[in-house]
Coordinates of C-alpha atoms in Angstrom, one line a residue:
Chain M
X1 CA 6.5 31.1 10.8
X2 CA 6.9 27.9 8.6
X3 CA 3.9 26.4 6.9
X4 CA 2.5 23.6 9.2
X5 CA 0.8 21.8 6.2
X6 CA 2.2 18.9 4.2
X7 CA 5.0 19.6 1.9
X8 CA 3.8 20.8 -1.5
X9 CA 5.9 18.1 -3.1
X10 CA 3.8 15.5 -0.9
X11 CA 0.3 16.8 -2.4
X12 CA 1.2 17.0 -6.0
X13 CA 0.2 14.3 -8.3
X14 CA 2.6 12.7 -10.5
X15 CA 4.9 9.9 -9.7
X16 CA 3.9 6.5 -8.5
X17 CA 7.5 5.4 -7.5
X18 CA 8.6 5.8 -4.2
X19 CA 12.2 5.6 -5.1
X20 CA 11.8 8.4 -7.5
X21 CA 9.7 10.3 -4.9
X22 CA 12.6 9.5 -2.2
X23 CA 15.1 10.8 -4.7
X24 CA 13.4 14.2 -4.7
X25 CA 12.6 14.6 -1.0
X26 CA 15.3 12.9 0.7
X27 CA 17.8 11.7 -1.5
X28 CA 20.3 10.8 1.5
X29 CA 17.8 7.8 2.4
X30 CA 18.7 6.1 -1.1
X31 CA 21.1 3.4 -0.5
X32 CA 23.2 4.0 -3.6
X33 CA 23.7 7.9 -3.1
X34 CA 26.3 7.7 -0.7
X35 CA 29.9 9.4 -1.4
X36 CA 32.4 7.0 -0.6
X37 CA 36.2 7.8 -0.3
X38 CA 38.4 6.4 -3.2
X39 CA 39.6 2.8 -3.0
X40 CA 38.1 -0.6 -2.2
X41 CA 35.9 -1.0 0.8
X42 CA 34.6 -4.4 0.2
X43 CA 36.3 -6.0 2.9
X44 CA 34.9 -3.7 5.4
X45 CA 31.3 -5.2 4.7
X46 CA 30.0 -8.6 5.6
X47 CA 28.8 -10.3 2.2
X48 CA 26.2 -12.6 1.7
X49 CA 26.7 -15.6 -0.5
X50 CA 24.4 -18.2 -2.1
X51 CA 20.9 -18.0 -3.5
X52 CA 19.3 -20.5 -5.6
X53 CA 15.8 -20.6 -7.2
X54 CA 13.9 -23.1 -9.3
X55 CA 10.5 -23.2 -11.1
X56 CA 8.1 -26.1 -10.7
X57 CA 4.6 -26.6 -12.4
X58 CA 2.5 -23.9 -10.6
X59 CA 5.1 -22.0 -8.9
X60 CA 8.6 -21.1 -8.0
X61 CA 11.1 -21.7 -5.1
X62 CA 14.0 -19.8 -3.8
X63 CA 16.1 -20.6 -1.2
X64 CA 19.4 -19.1 0.5
X65 CA 21.9 -20.5 2.8
X66 CA 22.4 -18.5 6.1
X67 CA 25.8 -17.5 6.3
X68 CA 27.4 -13.8 5.8
X69 CA 31.3 -13.4 5.6
X70 CA 33.8 -10.7 6.0
X71 CA 37.0 -12.0 4.5
X72 CA 38.0 -15.1 6.3
X73 CA 35.6 -14.4 9.2
X74 CA 32.0 -15.6 9.4
X75 CA 30.0 -12.5 10.2
X76 CA 26.8 -13.9 10.7
X77 CA 25.6 -17.6 10.6
X78 CA 21.8 -17.1 10.9
X79 CA 21.4 -14.3 8.3
X80 CA 18.4 -14.3 6.2
X81 CA 18.8 -13.3 2.6
X82 CA 15.6 -14.3 1.0
X83 CA 12.6 -11.8 1.4
X84 CA 9.3 -11.4 0.2
X85 CA 8.9 -8.5 -2.2
X86 CA 5.2 -8.4 -2.2
X87 CA 2.6 -11.2 -2.3
X88 CA 3.7 -12.7 -5.6
X89 CA 7.4 -12.0 -5.7
X90 CA 10.5 -12.9 -3.6
X91 CA 14.0 -11.4 -3.8
X92 CA 17.1 -13.2 -2.7
X93 CA 20.4 -11.2 -2.3
X94 CA 24.2 -11.7 -2.6
X95 CA 26.9 -9.3 -2.0
X96 CA 27.4 -6.5 0.4
X97 CA 24.8 -7.6 3.0
X98 CA 24.0 -4.4 4.7
X99 CA 23.5 -2.4 1.2
X100 CA 21.2 -5.5 -0.1
X101 CA 19.0 -5.5 3.0
X102 CA 18.3 -1.8 2.6
X103 CA 17.7 -2.0 -1.1
X104 CA 15.4 -5.0 -0.5
X105 CA 13.6 -2.8 1.9
X106 CA 13.4 0.1 -0.8
X107 CA 12.1 -2.4 -3.2
X108 CA 9.3 -3.7 -1.0
X109 CA 8.2 -0.2 -0.1
X110 CA 8.5 0.5 -3.9
X111 CA 6.1 -2.1 -5.0
X112 CA 3.8 -1.4 -2.0
X113 CA 3.7 2.2 -2.7
X114 CA 3.0 1.6 -6.4
X115 CA 0.1 -0.9 -5.5
X116 CA -1.5 1.5 -3.1
X117 CA -1.6 4.8 -5.2
X118 CA -2.6 3.1 -8.3
X119 CA -4.8 0.5 -6.9
X120 CA -3.1 -2.3 -8.9
X121 CA 0.1 -4.2 -8.9
X122 CA 3.0 -3.9 -11.4
X123 CA 3.3 -6.6 -13.8
X124 CA 6.0 -9.1 -13.0
X125 CA 8.1 -7.4 -15.7
X126 CA 7.5 -4.0 -14.3
X127 CA 8.7 -5.3 -11.0
X128 CA 11.8 -6.7 -12.6
X129 CA 12.6 -3.6 -14.4
X130 CA 12.1 -1.5 -11.3
X131 CA 14.7 -3.7 -9.3
X132 CA 17.1 -3.1 -12.3
X133 CA 16.8 0.8 -11.8
X134 CA 17.8 0.3 -8.2
X135 CA 20.9 -1.8 -8.9
X136 CA 21.7 0.6 -11.5
X137 CA 21.7 3.5 -9.2
X138 CA 24.4 1.4 -7.1
X139 CA 26.9 1.0 -9.7
X140 CA 29.3 3.5 -8.1
X141 CA 29.5 1.7 -5.0
X142 CA 29.5 -1.7 -7.0
X143 CA 33.0 -0.4 -8.5
X144 CA 34.3 0.1 -4.8
X145 CA 33.5 -3.5 -3.9
X146 CA 30.2 -3.1 -2.4
X147 CA 28.2 -4.8 -5.2
X148 CA 24.7 -6.3 -4.7
X149 CA 23.4 -9.1 -7.0
X150 CA 19.9 -9.9 -6.3
X151 CA 17.9 -13.0 -7.9
X152 CA 14.2 -12.3 -8.2
X153 CA 11.4 -14.6 -8.7
X154 CA 7.6 -14.5 -8.5
X155 CA 4.5 -15.9 -9.9
X156 CA 3.4 -14.2 -13.1
X157 CA -0.6 -14.0 -12.7
X158 CA -1.0 -13.1 -16.2
X159 CA 1.2 -16.1 -17.8
X160 CA 0.2 -18.6 -14.9
X161 CA 3.7 -19.7 -14.1
X162 CA 6.6 -18.9 -12.0
X163 CA 9.5 -16.8 -13.6
X164 CA 13.2 -16.1 -12.4
X165 CA 15.4 -13.1 -13.2
X166 CA 18.9 -12.4 -12.5
X167 CA 20.8 -9.5 -12.7
X168 CA 24.4 -7.9 -13.1
X169 CA 25.9 -5.0 -11.3
X170 CA 25.3 -2.5 -14.0
X171 CA 21.4 -3.3 -13.6
X172 CA 21.3 -5.6 -16.6
X173 CA 18.3 -7.8 -16.2
X174 CA 17.9 -11.3 -17.7
X175 CA 15.0 -13.9 -17.6
X176 CA 16.4 -17.5 -16.6
X177 CA 14.7 -20.6 -17.5
X178 CA 13.9 -23.5 -14.8
X179 CA 16.7 -22.6 -12.4
X180 CA 19.5 -20.2 -11.6
X181 CA 22.0 -19.2 -8.8
X182 CA 23.7 -16.3 -7.6
X183 CA 26.4 -15.9 -5.2
X184 CA 30.1 -17.2 -4.6
X185 CA 28.7 -20.5 -4.3
X186 CA 26.6 -20.3 -7.3
X187 CA 29.0 -22.0 -9.7
X188 CA 28.6 -25.4 -7.5
X189 CA 24.9 -24.9 -6.9
X190 CA 24.2 -24.6 -10.6
X191 CA 26.3 -27.4 -11.4
X192 CA 24.4 -29.4 -8.9
X193 CA 21.1 -28.2 -10.0
X194 CA 22.0 -29.3 -13.7
X195 CA 22.1 -32.8 -12.6
X196 CA 19.3 -32.9 -10.1
X197 CA 16.6 -30.5 -11.6
X198 CA 13.6 -32.1 -13.7
X199 CA 10.8 -29.8 -14.9
X200 CA 8.3 -32.3 -13.5
X201 CA 9.5 -31.9 -9.8
X202 CA 6.7 -31.0 -7.6
X203 CA 7.1 -28.3 -4.7
X204 CA 8.6 -30.7 -2.3
X205 CA 11.0 -32.1 -4.9
X206 CA 12.2 -28.8 -5.9
X207 CA 12.8 -27.6 -2.3
X208 CA 14.8 -30.8 -2.0
X209 CA 16.8 -30.3 -5.1
X210 CA 17.6 -26.5 -3.8
X211 CA 18.7 -27.9 -0.6
X212 CA 20.9 -30.3 -2.2
X213 CA 22.3 -27.6 -4.3
X214 CA 23.3 -25.2 -1.4
X215 CA 24.8 -28.5 0.4
X216 CA 27.1 -28.8 -2.8
X217 CA 27.7 -25.2 -2.8
X218 CA 28.8 -25.2 0.9
X219 CA 30.9 -28.3 0.2
X220 CA 33.2 -26.6 -2.0
X221 CA 32.5 -22.7 -1.3
X222 CA 34.0 -21.6 2.0
X223 CA 31.8 -18.6 2.1
X224 CA 28.5 -20.5 1.7
X225 CA 27.3 -22.0 5.0
X226 CA 26.0 -25.6 5.0
X227 CA 23.2 -27.0 7.2
X228 CA 24.2 -26.3 10.9
X229 CA 23.3 -29.5 12.7
X230 CA 24.4 -28.4 16.1
X231 CA 22.6 -25.1 16.2
X232 CA 19.6 -26.6 14.0
X233 CA 20.0 -23.6 11.6
X234 CA 18.7 -24.5 8.0
X235 CA 18.3 -22.6 4.5
X236 CA 15.5 -20.0 4.3
X237 CA 13.2 -21.2 1.8
X238 CA 10.1 -19.3 0.1
X239 CA 7.6 -20.7 -2.1
X240 CA 5.6 -18.6 -4.6
X241 CA 2.4 -20.0 -6.1
X242 CA -1.0 -18.6 -7.5
X243 CA -2.0 -18.5 -4.1
X244 CA 0.7 -16.0 -3.0
X245 CA 3.9 -16.6 -1.1
X246 CA 4.8 -18.3 2.1
X247 CA 7.9 -19.2 4.0
X248 CA 8.7 -23.1 4.2
X249 CA 8.2 -23.5 7.9
X250 CA 11.7 -24.2 9.7
X251 CA 10.8 -27.9 10.8
X252 CA 9.7 -28.8 7.2
X253 CA 13.1 -27.5 5.9
X254 CA 14.8 -29.4 8.7
X255 CA 13.1 -32.6 7.7
X256 CA 14.1 -32.2 4.0
X257 CA 17.6 -31.2 5.1
X258 CA 17.8 -34.3 7.5
X259 CA 17.0 -36.5 4.5
X260 CA 19.7 -34.9 2.4
X261 CA 22.3 -35.2 5.2
X262 CA 21.1 -38.7 5.8
X263 CA 21.8 -39.6 2.0
X264 CA 25.3 -37.8 1.9
X265 CA 26.2 -40.0 5.0
X266 CA 26.1 -42.9 2.6
X267 CA 27.3 -41.0 -0.5
X268 CA 29.0 -37.7 0.4
X269 CA 28.8 -36.3 -3.0
X270 CA 25.1 -36.7 -3.1
X271 CA 22.8 -38.5 -5.4
X272 CA 24.3 -39.6 -8.8
X273 CA 23.0 -38.9 -12.1
X274 CA 22.7 -41.6 -14.9
X275 CA 25.9 -41.6 -17.0
X276 CA 23.8 -41.5 -20.3
X277 CA 20.9 -39.2 -20.3
X278 CA 17.4 -39.9 -20.9
X279 CA 16.9 -42.8 -18.3
X280 CA 15.3 -40.3 -15.7
X281 CA 14.0 -37.9 -18.5
X282 CA 13.1 -34.3 -18.1
X283 CA 16.6 -32.9 -18.0
X284 CA 16.7 -29.8 -20.1
Chain I
X1 CA -14.0 58.5 -2.3
X2 CA -13.9 54.7 -2.2
X3 CA -13.9 53.1 1.3
X4 CA -12.1 49.5 1.5
X5 CA -14.6 46.8 1.8
X6 CA -14.8 45.3 5.2
X7 CA -15.8 41.7 6.1
X8 CA -15.8 40.5 9.6
X9 CA -13.6 37.7 10.3
X10 CA -16.5 35.7 11.7
X11 CA -18.7 36.3 8.5
X12 CA -15.3 35.3 6.4
X13 CA -15.0 32.0 8.1
X14 CA -18.7 31.2 8.4
X15 CA -18.7 31.8 4.5
X16 CA -15.9 29.6 3.9
X17 CA -17.3 27.0 6.2
X18 CA -20.9 27.1 4.6
X19 CA -19.0 26.7 1.1
X20 CA -17.2 23.6 2.2
X21 CA -20.3 22.0 4.0
X22 CA -22.3 22.5 1.0
X23 CA -19.7 20.6 -1.2
X24 CA -19.4 17.7 1.3
X25 CA -23.4 17.6 1.6
X26 CA -23.6 16.8 -2.0
X27 CA -21.8 13.4 -1.7
X28 CA -23.2 10.2 -0.4
X29 CA -22.3 9.0 3.1
X30 CA -19.6 6.9 4.2
X31 CA -20.0 4.7 7.4
X32 CA -17.3 3.3 9.7
X33 CA -18.1 0.8 12.3
X34 CA -15.9 -1.0 14.9
X35 CA -16.6 -4.6 15.0
X36 CA -15.0 -7.3 17.0
X37 CA -11.8 -8.0 14.8
X38 CA -11.3 -4.7 13.3
X39 CA -12.9 -1.5 11.7
X40 CA -15.3 -1.8 8.8
X41 CA -16.0 1.1 6.2
X42 CA -18.9 1.1 3.9
X43 CA -20.2 3.4 1.2
X44 CA -22.7 3.7 -1.6
X45 CA -20.1 3.9 -4.5
X46 CA -21.3 2.8 -8.2
X47 CA -17.8 3.4 -9.3
X48 CA -15.5 0.2 -9.1
X49 CA -12.4 2.3 -9.8
X50 CA -12.7 5.6 -8.0
X51 CA -12.4 4.5 -4.3
X52 CA -13.7 6.5 -1.2
X53 CA -11.8 4.0 1.1
X54 CA -8.3 3.0 0.7
X55 CA -5.2 1.6 2.4
X56 CA -2.8 3.9 3.7
X57 CA -0.3 1.4 5.5
X58 CA -0.2 -1.7 7.4
X59 CA -2.9 -1.0 10.1
X60 CA -4.2 2.3 8.8
X61 CA -6.9 3.2 6.4
X62 CA -8.5 6.3 4.9
X63 CA -11.9 7.2 3.8
X64 CA -13.1 10.4 2.3
X65 CA -16.3 12.3 1.0
X66 CA -16.5 15.5 -0.8
X67 CA -14.6 16.7 -4.0
X68 CA -12.6 13.5 -5.4
X69 CA -9.6 15.4 -6.8
X70 CA -9.1 17.0 -3.4
X71 CA -9.3 14.0 -1.3
X72 CA -7.2 11.8 -3.6
X73 CA -4.5 14.2 -3.3
X74 CA -4.6 13.8 0.4
X75 CA -4.8 10.2 0.1
X76 CA -1.7 10.0 -2.1
X77 CA 0.2 12.5 0.5
X78 CA -0.8 10.1 3.3
X79 CA 0.5 7.1 1.5
X80 CA 3.7 9.1 0.7
X81 CA 4.2 10.2 4.2
X82 CA 3.4 6.9 5.8
X83 CA 5.9 5.0 3.3
X84 CA 8.4 7.6 4.0
X85 CA 8.3 7.2 7.7
X86 CA 8.1 3.6 7.6
X87 CA 11.1 3.4 5.2
X88 CA 13.1 6.0 7.3
X89 CA 12.3 4.7 10.6
X90 CA 10.3 1.3 11.0
X91 CA 6.9 -0.1 10.0
X92 CA 5.6 -0.1 13.6
X93 CA 6.7 3.9 14.0
X94 CA 3.7 4.8 11.3
X95 CA 0.7 5.9 13.3
X96 CA -2.7 7.0 12.6
X97 CA -2.2 9.9 15.0
X98 CA 0.7 11.2 13.1
X99 CA -1.3 10.9 9.9
X100 CA -4.3 12.7 11.3
X101 CA -2.1 15.5 12.7
X102 CA -0.6 16.1 9.3
X103 CA -3.8 16.0 7.5
X104 CA -5.4 18.4 10.3
X105 CA -2.3 20.9 9.7
X106 CA -2.9 20.9 6.1
X107 CA -6.8 21.4 6.2
X108 CA -6.7 23.7 8.8
X109 CA -4.0 26.0 7.2
X110 CA -5.7 26.1 3.8
X111 CA -9.1 26.7 5.3
X112 CA -7.7 29.9 7.1
X113 CA -5.5 31.1 4.5
X114 CA -7.3 33.8 2.6
X115 CA -5.9 33.0 -0.8
X116 CA -7.1 29.4 -1.1
X117 CA -10.4 27.8 -1.7
X118 CA -11.0 25.7 1.5
X119 CA -11.0 21.7 0.7
X120 CA -14.5 20.6 0.5
X121 CA -13.7 17.2 2.1
X122 CA -14.4 15.2 5.3
X123 CA -11.8 12.4 6.1
X124 CA -11.7 9.2 8.4
X125 CA -8.5 8.1 9.4
X126 CA -8.6 4.6 11.3
X127 CA -6.0 2.6 12.9
X128 CA -6.6 -0.8 14.2
X129 CA -4.7 -2.0 17.3
X130 CA -3.7 -5.5 18.6
X131 CA -6.9 -5.7 20.4
X132 CA -10.2 -3.7 20.2
X133 CA -9.1 -1.3 22.8
X134 CA -6.2 0.0 20.6
X135 CA -8.6 0.6 17.7
X136 CA -9.0 4.7 16.7
X137 CA -11.1 6.4 14.5
X138 CA -10.3 10.0 13.8
X139 CA -12.7 12.3 11.9
X140 CA -11.2 15.2 10.2
X141 CA -13.2 18.2 8.9
X142 CA -12.6 20.7 6.2
X143 CA -11.5 23.2 8.7
X144 CA -8.7 21.0 10.2
X145 CA -10.7 19.8 13.4
X146 CA -10.0 16.5 14.5
X147 CA -12.4 14.3 16.6
X148 CA -11.9 11.0 18.1
X149 CA -14.8 8.7 17.4
X150 CA -15.8 5.7 19.3
X151 CA -17.6 2.6 18.0
X152 CA -19.0 4.1 14.7
X153 CA -19.0 7.3 12.8
X154 CA -20.8 8.7 9.6
X155 CA -19.9 11.5 7.3
X156 CA -21.1 13.0 4.1
X157 CA -24.6 13.7 2.5
X158 CA -27.2 12.3 4.6
X159 CA -24.9 11.4 7.8
X160 CA -27.5 12.6 10.2
X161 CA -30.3 10.2 9.1
X162 CA -27.7 7.4 8.7
X163 CA -25.9 8.1 12.0
X164 CA -29.5 8.0 14.0
X165 CA -30.1 4.7 12.4
X166 CA -26.8 3.1 13.5
X167 CA -27.0 4.7 16.9
X168 CA -30.3 2.9 17.5
X169 CA -29.1 -0.5 16.5
X170 CA -25.3 -0.4 17.3
X171 CA -23.9 -3.0 19.5
X172 CA -20.2 -3.3 20.6
X173 CA -18.1 -6.2 19.8
X174 CA -20.2 -7.3 17.1
X175 CA -19.2 -9.9 14.3
X176 CA -18.5 -8.8 10.7
X177 CA -21.5 -10.2 9.4
X178 CA -23.7 -8.1 11.6
X179 CA -21.5 -5.0 11.2
X180 CA -21.8 -5.2 7.6
X181 CA -25.6 -5.5 7.7
X182 CA -25.9 -2.7 9.9
X183 CA -23.6 -0.4 7.9
X184 CA -25.6 -1.2 4.5
X185 CA -29.3 -1.0 6.0
X186 CA -28.2 2.4 7.5
X187 CA -26.9 3.6 4.0
X188 CA -30.3 2.5 2.5
X189 CA -32.1 3.9 5.2
X190 CA -34.5 7.0 4.6
X191 CA -37.4 8.3 6.6
X192 CA -40.4 7.1 4.6
X193 CA -38.8 3.7 3.1
X194 CA -35.6 1.4 3.4
X195 CA -33.7 0.7 0.2
X196 CA -31.9 -2.4 -0.8
X197 CA -28.7 -1.3 -2.3
X198 CA -27.1 -3.5 -5.2
X199 CA -23.9 -5.1 -3.9
X200 CA -22.1 -3.8 -7.1
X201 CA -23.1 -0.2 -5.8
X202 CA -21.5 -0.8 -2.2
X203 CA -17.8 -0.1 -1.6
X204 CA -16.9 -2.0 1.5
X205 CA -13.5 -2.5 3.0
X206 CA -12.1 -3.7 6.5
X207 CA -9.3 -3.4 8.6
X208 CA -9.0 -6.8 9.7
X209 CA -6.8 -7.8 12.9
X210 CA -7.2 -11.6 11.9
X211 CA -5.4 -11.3 8.6
X212 CA -1.9 -13.1 9.0
X213 CA -0.2 -10.5 6.6
X214 CA 1.2 -7.2 8.1
X215 CA -1.1 -5.4 5.7
X216 CA -4.6 -5.6 7.4
X217 CA -6.5 -3.6 5.0
X218 CA -8.6 -5.7 2.4
X219 CA -11.6 -5.0 0.2
X220 CA -14.6 -6.9 0.5
X221 CA -15.6 -8.5 -3.0
X222 CA -19.1 -8.3 -4.3
X223 CA -19.3 -12.0 -3.9
X224 CA -18.3 -12.1 -0.4
X225 CA -20.4 -9.2 0.4
X226 CA -23.6 -10.8 -0.9
X227 CA -22.7 -14.0 1.2
X228 CA -22.3 -11.8 4.4
X229 CA -25.5 -9.8 3.7
X230 CA -27.7 -12.9 2.9
X231 CA -30.9 -12.6 1.2
X232 CA -32.4 -9.1 0.9
X233 CA -35.0 -9.1 -1.6
X234 CA -34.7 -7.2 -5.1
X235 CA -32.5 -4.1 -4.8
X236 CA -34.0 -0.7 -5.6
X237 CA -32.0 2.0 -7.3
X238 CA -31.2 5.4 -5.4
X239 CA -33.6 8.0 -6.2
X240 CA -32.1 10.5 -8.2
X241 CA -30.4 13.0 -6.1
X242 CA -32.4 16.6 -6.4
X243 CA -29.1 18.1 -7.4
X244 CA -28.8 15.5 -10.4
X245 CA -32.3 16.5 -11.8
X246 CA -31.8 20.2 -11.7
X247 CA -30.4 21.1 -15.3
X248 CA -26.6 22.4 -15.1
X249 CA -26.1 26.1 -15.6
X250 CA -23.8 26.9 -18.5
X251 CA -21.3 29.5 -17.6
X252 CA -22.7 32.1 -20.1
X253 CA -26.3 31.6 -18.8
X254 CA -26.3 31.5 -15.1
X255 CA -29.1 31.9 -12.5
X256 CA -29.7 35.0 -10.9
X257 CA -27.0 36.4 -8.8
X258 CA -27.6 35.7 -5.0
X259 CA -24.8 37.6 -3.2
X260 CA -25.7 35.7 -0.2
X261 CA -24.8 32.4 -1.6
X262 CA -21.0 31.9 -2.1
X263 CA -21.6 28.9 -4.3
X264 CA -23.6 30.5 -7.1
X265 CA -22.1 30.6 -10.5
X266 CA -23.3 34.1 -11.5
X267 CA -21.7 37.5 -10.8
X268 CA -20.2 40.4 -12.9
X269 CA -23.5 42.1 -13.8
X270 CA -23.2 44.2 -10.9
X271 CA -20.0 45.9 -9.9
X272 CA -18.6 44.2 -7.1
X273 CA -17.9 47.0 -4.5
X274 CA -19.7 50.0 -5.3
X275 CA -22.2 51.6 -7.6
X276 CA -20.3 54.3 -9.3
X277 CA -23.2 56.7 -9.6
X278 CA -24.6 56.3 -6.3
X279 CA -21.6 55.4 -4.2
X280 CA -23.5 52.6 -2.6
X281 CA -21.5 49.4 -1.7
X282 CA -22.6 45.9 -2.9
X283 CA -22.0 42.8 -0.9
X284 CA -19.0 40.7 -2.3
X285 CA -19.9 38.0 -5.1
X286 CA -18.4 34.7 -5.6
X287 CA -15.9 34.6 -8.5
X288 CA -16.6 32.4 -11.4
X289 CA -14.0 30.2 -11.6
X290 CA -13.1 27.3 -8.9
X291 CA -16.7 27.1 -7.8
X292 CA -18.2 23.8 -7.4
X293 CA -20.9 22.2 -9.6
X294 CA -18.4 19.6 -10.5
X295 CA -19.3 15.8 -9.5
X296 CA -18.7 15.2 -5.8
X297 CA -18.2 11.6 -4.8

């Protein structure tokens, strides 16, 4: 007869980390623990593309386009790539979409699990480090083409402002100032934000700058989806402030996107920045 | 010639049940009441850090009385079980019933296994549904029994008195405000006088259907609690527990050995099984280690 009670490992005090517990109890459920045959498998899986994030006084905004590509095919045109990881943080993903979504789910559970067991939330740096550990565990798959590169942002309640962290495939974690972008269109998005971002932008201004940046990314990168006017599919935008996080409703994003597009009808390359700096001020 | 000492199974189980009940009765009561928008938990608990009521999952909460280390272990196991299931399947697949079953199996096995001390705990596992009809409150006792409670339930020290009070005043589908008032009044109710419990000494939490987040559990802060309770007059501290005023026994100088009391701390002056001279057998005596006397929450 088997013992019907909860397994001993469940009743043992010790780790507050869900991923550590999963590794000891059901390691097959960990995203990075799968043995793959030799060779590149990156072309088999859809890839998510561009994520942008920027801070404003009092919070941080993250936005992601809606396209997933598989080689030259558009695998999905309304994928969501920006997720809340807990009440005060968001994570956006670029790279192998299936694996990334699974990793986000693990990360969400990890943060919630810690909060429930310890009765308190992890610090912002603690959360960023946990995400780092999850990505590091995926290095083997990353080397075979299934890389996941997230962008993590949140409101640091202790410091009282929004923070952004970027990662590399080895789990390296870097804090970014003001704005950042990851994914295939990130070069163009970052170039765009360089010219558009100002530190004194308010929430709506910040969202507009990110929508502009995604438009510029989609303009030059085939894997990034622009606003889909026929289907009314617009970027997913999430905002975190001291009051917690929320997703900006689709109609608000649509309104901003419509204004951006109207501007592009007149000047397809988007708003021009002054040739010599200082006129608008606030640029880094 | 020595005869093996025989204890009837009935007596063995009764002793173990008495032992567990004693431990549970030492703690203060926890009240749970269904109200229109969810389920409320309330308890008198001076500690702000050691909780008796906690979140398990989106719609599931856990409340316990008895020995802290034991129910804390069960709580953590519950969080692990729920998170594991929610991660492997989906968040909607984590149910209060599944959790109550796991707890019942665990408590029942420990209670009836001869080698282990029974857990001195009693638990509530509550889950809210989309409407009040879907709400469920399970009560789990130290021996692994599960009961499905309707409307309200009380466990812990003075549970009979508190339950009687609530039964007299309970109305279904009441507001949060009146549910909180009823629960707090019941906790402070005694036969001779009613106490006003200080808001800082109350632990109140709710599973709230109206919360927009998927996680429906929230603690009611002392500030919100005093708004909900309204003006109640000056608070009176709790009477010292009779247990508190009794001097603790040092392990070397215990009281007299009472073989009929399985929780007393003294043994060993008498050979446990038989007198070597007369051959008369003695009743079994509780071991000195692992016996309560520690704080019960």
